[in-house]
mmCIF file of C-alpha atoms in Angstrom:
data_model
loop_
_atom_site.group_PDB
_atom_site.id
_atom_site.type_symbol
_atom_site.label_atom_id
_atom_site.label_comp_id
_atom_site.label_asym_id
_atom_site.label_seq_id
_atom_site.Cartn_x
_atom_site.Cartn_y
_atom_site.Cartn_z
ATOM 1 C CA UNK A 1 -141.118 -120.827 -2.341
ATOM 2 C CA UNK A 2 -141.032 -123.854 -1.656
ATOM 3 C CA UNK A 3 -144.918 -124.181 -1.061
ATOM 4 C CA UNK A 4 -145.213 -121.243 -3.919
ATOM 5 C CA UNK A 5 -143.836 -124.474 -6.368
ATOM 6 C CA UNK A 6 -145.528 -127.086 -4.642
ATOM 7 C CA UNK A 7 -148.970 -124.955 -5.215
ATOM 8 C CA UNK A 8 -148.468 -124.106 -8.476
ATOM 9 C CA UNK A 9 -147.527 -128.064 -9.852
ATOM 10 C CA UNK A 10 -151.107 -128.885 -7.192
ATOM 11 C CA UNK A 11 -152.873 -126.667 -7.568
ATOM 12 C CA UNK A 12 -156.187 -128.564 -7.582
ATOM 13 C CA UNK A 13 -154.985 -128.619 -4.026
ATOM 14 C CA UNK A 14 -155.662 -126.913 -1.487
ATOM 15 C CA UNK A 15 -152.796 -126.424 1.225
ATOM 16 C CA UNK A 16 -151.194 -124.240 5.091
ATOM 17 C CA UNK A 17 -147.878 -125.535 6.538
ATOM 18 C CA UNK A 18 -147.216 -125.496 9.737
ATOM 19 C CA UNK A 19 -143.562 -122.859 11.348
ATOM 20 C CA UNK A 20 -141.841 -126.461 11.035
ATOM 21 C CA UNK A 21 -142.343 -126.840 7.489
ATOM 22 C CA UNK A 22 -145.501 -129.671 7.391
ATOM 23 C CA UNK A 23 -147.091 -129.312 5.006
ATOM 24 C CA UNK A 24 -151.459 -129.495 6.096
ATOM 25 C CA UNK A 25 -153.374 -130.537 3.298
ATOM 26 C CA UNK A 26 -156.818 -128.799 3.486
ATOM 27 C CA UNK A 27 -159.579 -130.682 2.531
ATOM 28 C CA UNK A 28 -163.115 -130.132 1.222
ATOM 29 C CA UNK A 29 -166.028 -128.466 3.780
ATOM 30 C CA UNK A 30 -169.336 -129.887 3.863
ATOM 31 C CA UNK A 31 -172.119 -128.195 1.751
ATOM 32 C CA UNK A 32 -173.133 -127.113 4.876
ATOM 33 C CA UNK A 33 -170.514 -125.107 5.800
ATOM 34 C CA UNK A 34 -170.186 -123.159 2.696
ATOM 35 C CA UNK A 35 -172.908 -120.499 2.925
ATOM 36 C CA UNK A 36 -171.424 -118.992 6.097
ATOM 37 C CA UNK A 37 -168.475 -118.904 4.768
ATOM 38 C CA UNK A 38 -169.653 -117.540 2.267
ATOM 39 C CA UNK A 39 -172.399 -114.695 3.430
ATOM 40 C CA UNK A 40 -168.722 -113.701 5.866
ATOM 41 C CA UNK A 41 -166.072 -112.732 3.131
ATOM 42 C CA UNK A 42 -169.537 -111.029 0.989
ATOM 43 C CA UNK A 43 -170.313 -108.972 4.025
ATOM 44 C CA UNK A 44 -166.285 -108.080 5.388
ATOM 45 C CA UNK A 45 -166.202 -107.298 1.647
ATOM 46 C CA UNK A 46 -169.101 -105.172 2.119
ATOM 47 C CA UNK A 47 -167.990 -103.025 5.025
ATOM 48 C CA UNK A 48 -164.720 -102.370 3.840
ATOM 49 C CA UNK A 49 -166.133 -101.224 0.337
ATOM 50 C CA UNK A 50 -168.239 -98.371 2.848
ATOM 51 C CA UNK A 51 -165.024 -97.717 5.188
ATOM 52 C CA UNK A 52 -162.592 -98.260 2.304
ATOM 53 C CA UNK A 53 -159.796 -99.701 5.834
ATOM 54 C CA UNK A 54 -157.828 -102.030 3.423
ATOM 55 C CA UNK A 55 -158.267 -105.164 1.266
ATOM 56 C CA UNK A 56 -159.688 -108.431 1.555
ATOM 57 C CA UNK A 57 -158.707 -111.833 1.212
ATOM 58 C CA UNK A 58 -160.399 -115.035 0.494
ATOM 59 C CA UNK A 59 -159.473 -118.634 1.730
ATOM 60 C CA UNK A 60 -157.548 -119.202 -1.085
ATOM 61 C CA UNK A 61 -154.870 -116.699 -0.087
ATOM 62 C CA UNK A 62 -152.284 -117.878 2.142
ATOM 63 C CA UNK A 63 -150.796 -115.420 4.575
ATOM 64 C CA UNK A 64 -146.971 -116.361 5.208
ATOM 65 C CA UNK A 65 -146.842 -114.563 8.833
ATOM 66 C CA UNK A 66 -144.011 -113.575 11.366
ATOM 67 C CA UNK A 67 -143.926 -116.848 12.462
ATOM 68 C CA UNK A 68 -142.957 -119.045 9.437
ATOM 69 C CA UNK A 69 -146.437 -121.030 9.751
ATOM 70 C CA UNK A 70 -148.280 -120.796 5.564
ATOM 71 C CA UNK A 71 -151.595 -120.194 6.623
ATOM 72 C CA UNK A 72 -155.027 -120.087 5.255
ATOM 73 C CA UNK A 73 -158.028 -118.295 7.004
ATOM 74 C CA UNK A 74 -161.913 -117.938 5.382
ATOM 75 C CA UNK A 75 -161.478 -114.353 5.551
ATOM 76 C CA UNK A 76 -158.501 -111.675 6.058
ATOM 77 C CA UNK A 77 -158.143 -108.707 5.585
ATOM 78 C CA UNK A 78 -155.284 -106.517 6.103
ATOM 79 C CA UNK A 79 -155.211 -102.875 6.315
ATOM 80 C CA UNK A 80 -154.243 -100.328 3.433
ATOM 81 C CA UNK A 81 -150.889 -99.324 4.817
ATOM 82 C CA UNK A 82 -149.679 -103.372 5.394
ATOM 83 C CA UNK A 83 -150.674 -103.965 2.105
ATOM 84 C CA UNK A 84 -148.790 -101.117 0.074
ATOM 85 C CA UNK A 85 -145.386 -101.240 2.124
ATOM 86 C CA UNK A 86 -144.830 -104.609 0.173
ATOM 87 C CA UNK A 87 -143.517 -105.267 -2.831
ATOM 88 C CA UNK A 88 -146.124 -106.109 -6.190
ATOM 89 C CA UNK A 89 -143.859 -109.203 -6.178
ATOM 90 C CA UNK A 90 -144.583 -109.784 -2.445
ATOM 91 C CA UNK A 91 -147.844 -109.738 -3.593
ATOM 92 C CA UNK A 92 -147.858 -112.353 -6.559
ATOM 93 C CA UNK A 93 -146.651 -115.107 -3.927
ATOM 94 C CA UNK A 94 -147.624 -116.296 -0.333
ATOM 95 C CA UNK A 95 -147.371 -112.332 0.764
ATOM 96 C CA UNK A 96 -145.151 -111.742 3.728
ATOM 97 C CA UNK A 97 -147.558 -110.480 6.803
ATOM 98 C CA UNK A 98 -149.684 -111.264 9.058
ATOM 99 C CA UNK A 99 -153.460 -109.556 8.290
ATOM 100 C CA UNK A 100 -155.238 -107.514 10.629
ATOM 101 C CA UNK A 101 -158.623 -109.450 10.906
ATOM 102 C CA UNK A 102 -159.374 -113.345 10.499
ATOM 103 C CA UNK A 103 -162.266 -115.243 10.342
ATOM 104 C CA UNK A 104 -162.337 -119.207 10.716
ATOM 105 C CA UNK A 105 -165.396 -120.898 10.924
ATOM 106 C CA UNK A 106 -165.144 -124.249 12.188
ATOM 107 C CA UNK A 107 -166.275 -125.764 10.000
ATOM 108 C CA UNK A 108 -166.958 -130.062 9.101
ATOM 109 C CA UNK A 109 -164.505 -131.145 6.884
ATOM 110 C CA UNK A 110 -164.260 -134.582 4.719
ATOM 111 C CA UNK A 111 -161.626 -136.238 4.797
ATOM 112 C CA UNK A 112 -160.454 -138.789 7.301
ATOM 113 C CA UNK A 113 -158.002 -136.100 10.170
ATOM 114 C CA UNK A 114 -158.410 -137.448 13.675
ATOM 115 C CA UNK A 115 -159.998 -134.672 16.178
ATOM 116 C CA UNK A 116 -156.539 -132.771 17.600
ATOM 117 C CA UNK A 117 -157.709 -129.040 17.434
ATOM 118 C CA UNK A 118 -154.212 -127.207 15.537
ATOM 119 C CA UNK A 119 -153.269 -123.865 15.895
ATOM 120 C CA UNK A 120 -154.067 -121.299 13.478
ATOM 121 C CA UNK A 121 -151.578 -118.732 13.985
#
């Protein structure tokens, strides 16, 4: 809930939270990274339209994972039965569900970050 309130007050920021509740700011990506990400979302969305397997999501959606982390992925899919099991209230917030399929690209980020690798899930 704390992240959701923060997100509403700071809609211009993109962020995630780790399992210890530490807020992770997601910095903008370089222009070269945007096209591959967009292509993946388009491909996943088109495939899902054909299969009608579930719902697709972009990097704008933050999921509250079972381990307590709040994460977003470049593209994600939740099977229909999992999404429909959530209440309308849960769907309007950070959905408390781990996607069934995720894509996370390695991207050049425009930030003063160190080079340590972090865990996504």
